[in-house]
Amino acid sequence: MEQNLVFTTMVDAAYIHIPFCRRRCYYCDFPVFVIGERLRGETSLGMQQYVATLTEEIANTLVSGQYLKTIFFGGGTPSLLSVDQLQQILAILDRRFGIDKEAEISMEMDPGTFDLPHISGYRHAGINRISLGVQAFQAELLQVCGRSHNLGDIFSAIEMIRQVGVPELSLDLISGLPHQTLEIWQDSLKQAVAITPTHVSIYDLTIEPGTAFGRYFQPGDRPLPTDEITVKMYRLAQHLLTGAGYEHYEISNYAQPRHQCHHNRVYWENRPYYGFGMGAASYMGGKRFTRPRKTQEYYQWVKDGCVINCEVTPVDEMLLDTLMLGLRLAEGVGMQMLIEKFGKQNVEKIFRILQPFVEKRWVQIVGGRLKLSDPEGFLFSNVVLSTLFKELGK
Ligand code: SF4
């Protein structure tokens, strides 16, 4: 079905995609444009054209009538934007939708891509949450991954973020990297905790075909850690971070009390959101809207007035989405909500499918909520979710 954007749902979250990076990390299969180590938003013609098109797209979008409560700049490397470009995007969002005074405005940033005037400009523009792509605290591992930052960049980035008073700081770490031992992983976790960020995100490396790692390594081959070690890495992270006072509130995310990421919760709770930029998806009223994934096609699409190819998500897929996303959260999904939205019969079917996992204690029903146990259920979430996918999809 093809139609213009018509919103029947109140939407208060927006994702903005900035697909530019200085170089390509060896494990990355995202569709990004590499602009080299020296260019950035104010000097890259490609970025200038992209921001102009992005702001045009936002200006063309119908509003749902709700102020934005969360905005998330993701990429790519959004911290390559100039302060002026960030201000332009926020200004058009504010004009079009209104930004709530208390809105969480997050940006993914990479160490080494900003200096003090730059981060100070971001802070004044409204950025109040930074997700810093640290990935590892060992110079050799950063090199092994093809990251463009070094250890010094990490510590000076944190110092600058603190200096300008950004209240929410999340550190991203990756486990399962080549040459990463359990001891090295423990060192990264301890260094992260010593920085006392408000939030920590942990990703387990996946070897994707088509990446440099995909060419060098087969999953399970040395120097990649074995499955046994990566499981130990997950347990160690859970043990160390919860021991340091972080709540393990989502499979891959830990937060100090009252510091969870509000924007990402919108996805996990399967709530509606706007998405802007090349390849970004928006989701509202059970409909998913995806923008073109290639630059010229995206530019042409905006020029043609942003007519969306929209797919209505069938009810059984909506049920799967709700489970797949909701079970990522420690609190799981509410049984009553499932019954009201999808009917008693469907929920009974889910119970039957999940029974073997309840017996294994990977799945629990506590206080009227269906949830995965921590860490066992989280560790085997792939098995639980793929079984649900297979059986519900029949
Ligand atoms: S910085 Fe992030 S998006 Fe860019 S290449 Fe590296 S992993 Fe991919």
Short mmCIF file of C-alpha atoms and ligand atoms in Angstrom, two decimals:
data_model
loop_
_atom_site.label_atom_id
_atom_site.label_comp_id
_atom_site.label_asym_id
_atom_site.label_seq_id
_atom_site.Cartn_x
_atom_site.Cartn_y
_atom_site.Cartn_z
CA MET A 1 0.00 0.00 0.00
CA GLU A 2 1.30 3.46 -0.74
CA GLN A 3 0.05 6.48 1.09
CA ASN A 4 1.13 9.75 2.62
CA LEU A 5 1.98 9.81 6.28
CA VAL A 6 -1.27 9.94 8.20
CA PHE A 7 -0.99 9.54 11.93
CA THR A 8 -3.77 8.20 14.06
CA THR A 9 -1.51 7.59 17.08
CA MET A 10 0.11 10.07 19.43
CA VAL A 11 3.85 9.89 18.84
CA ASP A 12 6.40 11.46 21.18
CA ALA A 13 9.71 9.85 20.13
CA ALA A 14 11.96 10.55 17.13
CA TYR A 15 14.99 8.73 15.76
CA ILE A 16 17.36 10.68 13.50
CA HIS A 17 19.81 8.70 11.37
CA ILE A 18 23.26 10.14 10.56
CA PRO A 19 25.01 7.56 8.33
CA PHE A 20 28.56 8.97 8.17
CA CYS A 21 31.75 7.55 9.74
CA ARG A 22 35.45 8.40 9.61
CA ARG A 23 36.35 4.84 8.65
CA ARG A 24 34.65 1.46 8.68
CA CYS A 25 35.20 -0.69 11.76
CA TYR A 26 36.14 -4.27 10.86
CA TYR A 27 32.99 -5.78 12.39
CA CYS A 28 30.48 -3.25 11.02
CA ASP A 29 27.91 -4.10 8.36
CA PHE A 30 25.75 -0.96 8.75
CA PRO A 31 25.14 1.04 5.58
CA VAL A 32 27.53 3.93 6.37
CA PHE A 33 29.47 6.43 4.26
CA VAL A 34 33.12 6.69 5.05
CA ILE A 35 34.22 10.33 4.82
CA GLY A 36 37.80 9.84 6.02
CA GLU A 37 39.65 10.99 9.13
CA ARG A 38 39.83 14.68 8.22
CA LEU A 39 36.36 15.67 7.03
CA ARG A 40 33.35 16.34 9.25
CA GLY A 41 29.92 17.97 9.09
CA GLU A 42 31.08 21.50 8.29
CA THR A 43 33.62 20.42 5.65
CA SER A 44 31.96 17.41 4.02
CA LEU A 45 29.73 18.31 1.08
CA GLY A 46 28.02 14.95 1.42
CA MET A 47 27.05 15.67 5.01
CA GLN A 48 25.84 19.17 4.16
CA GLN A 49 23.59 17.82 1.45
CA TYR A 50 22.33 15.07 3.74
CA VAL A 51 21.42 17.48 6.55
CA ALA A 52 19.61 19.76 4.08
CA THR A 53 17.57 16.79 2.81
CA LEU A 54 16.93 15.46 6.30
CA THR A 55 15.56 18.80 7.49
CA GLU A 56 13.36 18.94 4.40
CA GLU A 57 12.02 15.49 5.23
CA ILE A 58 11.18 16.57 8.79
CA ALA A 59 9.49 19.72 7.50
CA ASN A 60 7.35 17.54 5.17
CA THR A 61 6.15 15.20 7.92
CA LEU A 62 2.62 15.41 9.28
CA VAL A 63 2.49 15.93 13.04
CA SER A 64 0.68 13.72 15.50
CA GLY A 65 0.02 16.57 17.91
CA GLN A 66 2.30 15.43 20.70
CA TYR A 67 5.50 17.17 21.87
CA LEU A 68 8.63 15.05 21.50
CA LYS A 69 9.73 13.51 24.78
CA THR A 70 12.72 11.59 23.40
CA ILE A 71 15.02 12.27 20.45
CA PHE A 72 17.86 9.92 19.52
CA PHE A 73 20.66 10.74 17.07
CA GLY A 74 22.10 7.41 15.90
CA GLY A 75 24.36 6.29 13.12
CA GLY A 76 26.97 6.08 11.84
CA THR A 77 28.74 8.69 13.89
CA PRO A 78 26.35 11.56 14.68
CA SER A 79 29.14 13.40 16.52
CA LEU A 80 30.58 14.27 13.09
CA LEU A 81 27.72 16.80 12.78
CA SER A 82 28.76 20.42 13.26
CA VAL A 83 27.07 22.29 16.11
CA ASP A 84 25.27 24.38 13.52
CA GLN A 85 23.92 21.27 11.74
CA LEU A 86 22.69 19.82 15.03
CA GLN A 87 20.96 23.12 15.84
CA GLN A 88 19.30 23.14 12.41
CA ILE A 89 17.89 19.63 12.95
CA LEU A 90 16.68 20.38 16.48
CA ALA A 91 15.16 23.68 15.36
CA ILE A 92 13.09 22.04 12.63
CA LEU A 93 11.99 19.27 15.03
CA ASP A 94 10.90 21.93 17.50
CA ARG A 95 9.07 23.98 14.87
CA ARG A 96 7.34 20.93 13.46
CA PHE A 97 6.47 18.91 16.57
CA GLY A 98 7.58 20.90 19.61
CA ILE A 99 10.23 19.48 21.94
CA ASP A 100 9.17 18.86 25.52
CA LYS A 101 11.20 20.93 28.04
CA GLU A 102 12.22 17.74 29.85
CA ALA A 103 12.92 15.75 26.67
CA GLU A 104 15.73 13.18 26.68
CA ILE A 105 17.95 14.14 23.72
CA SER A 106 20.55 11.43 23.12
CA MET A 107 23.44 11.23 20.73
CA GLU A 108 25.77 8.37 19.84
CA MET A 109 29.29 9.81 19.91
CA ASP A 110 32.68 8.34 19.14
CA PRO A 111 35.80 9.27 21.11
CA GLY A 112 38.17 11.39 19.05
CA THR A 113 35.42 13.01 16.95
CA PHE A 114 34.86 16.11 19.09
CA ASP A 115 36.70 18.76 21.07
CA LEU A 116 35.62 20.98 23.96
CA PRO A 117 33.97 23.83 21.96
CA HIS A 118 32.16 21.21 19.91
CA ILE A 119 30.71 19.26 22.85
CA SER A 120 29.95 22.50 24.64
CA GLY A 121 27.94 23.59 21.56
CA TYR A 122 26.07 20.27 21.56
CA ARG A 123 25.25 20.70 25.25
CA HIS A 124 23.90 24.22 24.67
CA ALA A 125 21.87 22.94 21.72
CA GLY A 126 20.14 20.51 24.12
CA ILE A 127 22.03 17.20 24.12
CA ASN A 128 21.58 15.72 27.60
CA ARG A 129 22.46 12.06 27.04
CA ILE A 130 25.55 10.67 25.34
CA SER A 131 26.14 7.11 24.31
CA LEU A 132 29.92 6.86 23.94
CA GLY A 133 31.32 4.14 21.66
CA VAL A 134 34.22 3.03 23.89
CA GLN A 135 34.02 -0.68 22.87
CA ALA A 136 37.23 -1.73 24.72
CA PHE A 137 39.73 -0.27 27.15
CA GLN A 138 42.78 -1.94 25.54
CA ALA A 139 44.75 -0.18 22.79
CA GLU A 140 45.47 -3.50 21.03
CA LEU A 141 41.77 -4.45 20.91
CA LEU A 142 40.77 -1.07 19.52
CA GLN A 143 43.31 -1.61 16.77
CA VAL A 144 42.16 -5.16 16.14
CA CYS A 145 38.60 -3.84 15.59
CA GLY A 146 39.70 -1.09 13.20
CA ARG A 147 38.30 1.60 15.48
CA SER A 148 39.47 5.12 14.68
CA HIS A 149 40.01 6.12 18.33
CA ASN A 150 42.71 5.28 20.85
CA LEU A 151 42.75 4.99 24.64
CA GLY A 152 43.68 8.65 25.16
CA ASP A 153 40.64 9.69 23.08
CA ILE A 154 38.34 7.73 25.42
CA PHE A 155 39.55 9.42 28.58
CA SER A 156 39.65 12.92 27.11
CA ALA A 157 36.11 12.41 25.68
CA ILE A 158 34.82 11.47 29.14
CA GLU A 159 36.59 14.44 30.73
CA MET A 160 35.04 16.85 28.20
CA ILE A 161 31.56 15.33 28.58
CA ARG A 162 31.83 15.79 32.35
CA GLN A 163 33.25 19.30 32.00
CA VAL A 164 30.24 20.56 30.02
CA GLY A 165 27.82 18.86 32.42
CA VAL A 166 26.03 16.30 30.22
CA PRO A 167 23.95 14.52 32.90
CA GLU A 168 23.49 11.09 31.27
CA LEU A 169 26.51 9.13 30.05
CA SER A 170 26.29 5.63 28.64
CA LEU A 171 29.37 3.59 27.70
CA ASP A 172 29.18 0.98 24.92
CA LEU A 173 31.38 -2.11 25.27
CA ILE A 174 31.77 -5.17 23.02
CA SER A 175 32.39 -8.70 24.27
CA GLY A 176 33.58 -11.65 22.21
CA LEU A 177 36.26 -9.71 20.28
CA PRO A 178 39.23 -11.51 18.70
CA HIS A 179 42.08 -11.91 21.24
CA GLN A 180 39.76 -10.84 24.09
CA THR A 181 40.23 -13.13 27.10
CA LEU A 182 38.04 -13.29 30.18
CA GLU A 183 40.69 -11.33 32.10
CA ILE A 184 40.81 -8.59 29.45
CA TRP A 185 36.98 -8.40 29.49
CA GLN A 186 37.01 -8.11 33.26
CA ASP A 187 39.51 -5.26 32.98
CA SER A 188 37.22 -3.40 30.53
CA LEU A 189 34.21 -3.86 32.82
CA LYS A 190 36.15 -2.66 35.86
CA GLN A 191 37.44 0.40 34.03
CA ALA A 192 33.90 1.19 32.88
CA VAL A 193 32.54 0.90 36.42
CA ALA A 194 35.36 3.11 37.76
CA ILE A 195 34.17 5.91 35.43
CA THR A 196 30.69 5.66 37.07
CA PRO A 197 28.61 6.21 33.92
CA THR A 198 24.85 6.32 34.46
CA HIS A 199 24.36 3.54 31.88
CA VAL A 200 26.32 0.72 30.23
CA SER A 201 25.41 -1.12 27.00
CA ILE A 202 27.09 -4.41 26.19
CA TYR A 203 27.05 -6.02 22.77
CA ASP A 204 28.24 -9.50 22.00
CA LEU A 205 30.20 -9.49 18.73
CA THR A 206 28.47 -11.09 15.78
CA ILE A 207 30.63 -11.96 12.79
CA GLU A 208 28.71 -10.68 9.78
CA PRO A 209 29.47 -11.86 6.25
CA GLY A 210 30.73 -9.03 4.07
CA THR A 211 32.69 -7.35 6.89
CA ALA A 212 36.47 -7.50 7.29
CA PHE A 213 35.97 -9.81 10.29
CA GLY A 214 33.68 -11.97 8.15
CA ARG A 215 36.57 -12.45 5.75
CA TYR A 216 39.22 -13.08 8.44
CA PHE A 217 37.32 -15.26 10.91
CA GLN A 218 34.81 -18.07 10.94
CA PRO A 219 32.51 -18.01 14.01
CA GLY A 220 34.11 -20.12 16.73
CA ASP A 221 37.64 -19.97 15.21
CA ARG A 222 40.61 -18.74 17.14
CA PRO A 223 41.46 -15.96 18.03
CA LEU A 224 37.74 -15.49 18.72
CA PRO A 225 36.73 -16.56 22.24
CA THR A 226 34.85 -19.87 22.37
CA ASP A 227 31.10 -19.99 23.04
CA GLU A 228 31.91 -21.19 26.54
CA ILE A 229 34.02 -18.08 27.16
CA THR A 230 31.45 -15.66 25.70
CA VAL A 231 28.81 -17.14 28.00
CA LYS A 232 31.21 -16.55 30.90
CA MET A 233 31.71 -12.99 29.65
CA TYR A 234 27.95 -12.37 29.76
CA ARG A 235 27.69 -13.79 33.29
CA LEU A 236 30.71 -11.78 34.41
CA ALA A 237 29.20 -8.53 33.09
CA GLN A 238 25.92 -9.29 34.83
CA HIS A 239 27.72 -10.11 38.09
CA LEU A 240 30.09 -7.12 38.07
CA LEU A 241 27.63 -4.49 36.93
CA THR A 242 24.73 -5.52 39.16
CA GLY A 243 27.26 -5.79 42.00
CA ALA A 244 28.22 -2.17 41.31
CA GLY A 245 24.58 -1.05 41.64
CA TYR A 246 23.46 -1.14 37.99
CA GLU A 247 20.04 -2.58 37.16
CA HIS A 248 20.13 -5.17 34.38
CA TYR A 249 16.96 -3.78 32.85
CA GLU A 250 17.32 -5.16 29.32
CA ILE A 251 19.25 -8.08 27.79
CA SER A 252 22.17 -5.86 26.75
CA ASN A 253 21.65 -2.79 28.95
CA TYR A 254 22.44 -1.77 32.51
CA ALA A 255 21.49 1.47 34.24
CA GLN A 256 21.87 3.13 37.58
CA PRO A 257 18.42 3.44 39.21
CA ARG A 258 16.28 6.02 37.33
CA HIS A 259 18.78 6.28 34.45
CA GLN A 260 17.34 3.86 31.88
CA CYS A 261 17.26 5.03 28.27
CA HIS A 262 13.73 6.36 27.74
CA HIS A 263 14.07 6.39 23.96
CA ASN A 264 15.10 2.76 23.62
CA ARG A 265 12.27 1.75 25.95
CA VAL A 266 9.89 3.08 23.27
CA TYR A 267 11.16 0.34 20.91
CA TRP A 268 11.13 -2.43 23.49
CA GLU A 269 7.59 -1.53 24.55
CA ASN A 270 6.57 -1.55 20.88
CA ARG A 271 5.33 2.05 21.13
CA PRO A 272 5.12 4.38 18.10
CA TYR A 273 8.00 6.57 16.96
CA TYR A 274 9.08 8.76 14.06
CA GLY A 275 12.21 7.83 12.13
CA PHE A 276 14.01 10.34 9.91
CA GLY A 277 16.89 9.91 7.48
CA MET A 278 18.11 7.38 4.98
CA GLY A 279 16.94 3.85 5.76
CA ALA A 280 15.26 4.93 9.01
CA ALA A 281 11.96 3.32 9.97
CA SER A 282 9.03 4.88 11.75
CA TYR A 283 6.30 2.89 13.44
CA MET A 284 2.79 4.01 14.22
CA GLY A 285 -0.71 2.63 14.32
CA GLY A 286 0.62 -0.86 13.62
CA LYS A 287 2.23 0.36 10.40
CA ARG A 288 5.94 0.33 9.72
CA PHE A 289 7.29 3.01 7.34
CA THR A 290 10.78 2.48 5.93
CA ARG A 291 12.72 5.10 4.01
CA PRO A 292 14.93 4.26 1.00
CA ARG A 293 18.30 2.78 2.00
CA LYS A 294 20.36 4.30 -0.82
CA THR A 295 21.40 7.95 -0.84
CA GLN A 296 20.21 9.01 -4.27
CA GLU A 297 16.95 7.14 -3.81
CA TYR A 298 16.44 8.80 -0.43
CA TYR A 299 17.16 12.25 -1.89
CA GLN A 300 14.75 11.62 -4.75
CA TRP A 301 12.10 10.34 -2.34
CA VAL A 302 12.31 13.56 -0.28
CA LYS A 303 12.23 15.63 -3.48
CA ASP A 304 9.06 13.77 -4.50
CA GLY A 305 7.33 14.78 -1.27
CA CYS A 306 8.10 11.87 1.09
CA VAL A 307 5.45 9.42 -0.07
CA ILE A 308 5.82 6.36 2.11
CA ASN A 309 5.63 2.72 1.13
CA CYS A 310 3.85 1.45 4.14
CA GLU A 311 3.34 -2.07 5.31
CA VAL A 312 0.54 -2.86 7.69
CA THR A 313 1.85 -5.32 10.27
CA PRO A 314 -0.57 -8.29 10.50
CA VAL A 315 -1.88 -9.11 14.00
CA ASP A 316 0.18 -12.31 14.36
CA GLU A 317 3.34 -10.36 13.47
CA MET A 318 2.37 -7.65 15.95
CA LEU A 319 2.11 -10.33 18.63
CA LEU A 320 5.54 -11.66 17.71
CA ASP A 321 7.02 -8.14 17.70
CA THR A 322 5.50 -7.42 21.11
CA LEU A 323 7.02 -10.63 22.53
CA MET A 324 10.40 -10.33 20.80
CA LEU A 325 10.86 -6.76 22.00
CA GLY A 326 9.12 -6.97 25.38
CA LEU A 327 10.95 -10.10 26.51
CA ARG A 328 14.22 -8.20 26.13
CA LEU A 329 13.18 -6.14 29.15
CA ALA A 330 13.80 -7.52 32.64
CA GLU A 331 10.19 -6.77 33.57
CA GLY A 332 8.95 -8.72 30.51
CA VAL A 333 5.45 -8.22 29.13
CA GLY A 334 2.12 -7.85 30.96
CA MET A 335 -0.18 -10.87 30.55
CA GLN A 336 -3.33 -8.77 30.78
CA MET A 337 -2.12 -6.48 27.99
CA LEU A 338 -1.38 -9.56 25.82
CA ILE A 339 -4.87 -10.95 26.43
CA GLU A 340 -6.56 -7.60 25.71
CA LYS A 341 -4.58 -6.98 22.52
CA PHE A 342 -4.27 -10.46 21.07
CA GLY A 343 -6.96 -12.60 22.72
CA LYS A 344 -6.95 -15.39 25.30
CA GLN A 345 -6.51 -18.12 22.72
CA ASN A 346 -3.24 -16.68 21.44
CA VAL A 347 -1.91 -16.21 24.95
CA GLU A 348 -2.75 -19.84 25.84
CA LYS A 349 -0.86 -20.92 22.74
CA ILE A 350 2.16 -18.89 23.88
CA PHE A 351 2.01 -20.68 27.25
CA ARG A 352 2.02 -24.07 25.58
CA ILE A 353 5.02 -23.13 23.44
CA LEU A 354 6.94 -21.72 26.38
CA GLN A 355 6.18 -24.55 28.83
CA PRO A 356 9.50 -26.42 28.29
CA PHE A 357 11.38 -23.17 29.00
CA VAL A 358 9.31 -22.52 32.14
CA GLU A 359 10.46 -25.97 33.34
CA LYS A 360 14.07 -25.04 32.61
CA ARG A 361 13.46 -21.79 34.56
CA TRP A 362 14.49 -19.64 31.59
CA VAL A 363 10.96 -18.22 31.43
CA GLN A 364 9.03 -17.02 34.48
CA ILE A 365 5.56 -15.66 35.19
CA VAL A 366 5.82 -13.21 38.06
CA GLY A 367 3.21 -10.70 39.22
CA GLY A 368 1.13 -11.15 36.06
CA ARG A 369 4.12 -10.65 33.77
CA LEU A 370 5.84 -13.04 31.40
CA LYS A 371 9.62 -12.60 31.57
CA LEU A 372 13.01 -14.16 30.97
CA SER A 373 15.11 -15.00 34.03
CA ASP A 374 18.43 -13.21 34.58
CA PRO A 375 21.00 -14.35 33.55
CA GLU A 376 19.83 -17.83 32.34
CA GLY A 377 16.76 -16.73 30.38
CA PHE A 378 18.60 -13.76 28.88
CA LEU A 379 21.52 -16.00 27.92
CA PHE A 380 19.23 -18.42 26.08
CA SER A 381 16.87 -15.75 24.75
CA ASN A 382 17.77 -16.71 21.17
CA VAL A 383 16.50 -20.24 21.74
CA VAL A 384 13.27 -19.01 23.40
CA LEU A 385 12.57 -16.32 20.81
CA SER A 386 13.38 -18.48 17.79
CA THR A 387 11.05 -21.19 19.12
CA LEU A 388 8.28 -18.61 19.55
CA PHE A 389 8.98 -17.31 16.07
CA LYS A 390 8.82 -20.77 14.54
CA GLU A 391 5.74 -21.98 16.39
CA LEU A 392 3.68 -18.76 16.23
CA GLY A 393 4.59 -18.29 12.57
CA LYS A 394 3.02 -21.69 11.67
S1 SF4 B 1 31.62 3.83 14.12
FE1 SF4 B 1 29.83 2.47 14.36
S2 SF4 B 1 28.62 2.76 12.50
FE2 SF4 B 1 30.64 3.64 12.10
S3 SF4 B 1 31.78 1.99 11.10
FE3 SF4 B 1 32.23 1.84 13.29
S4 SF4 B 1 30.68 0.43 14.12
FE4 SF4 B 1 29.98 1.07 12.07
#
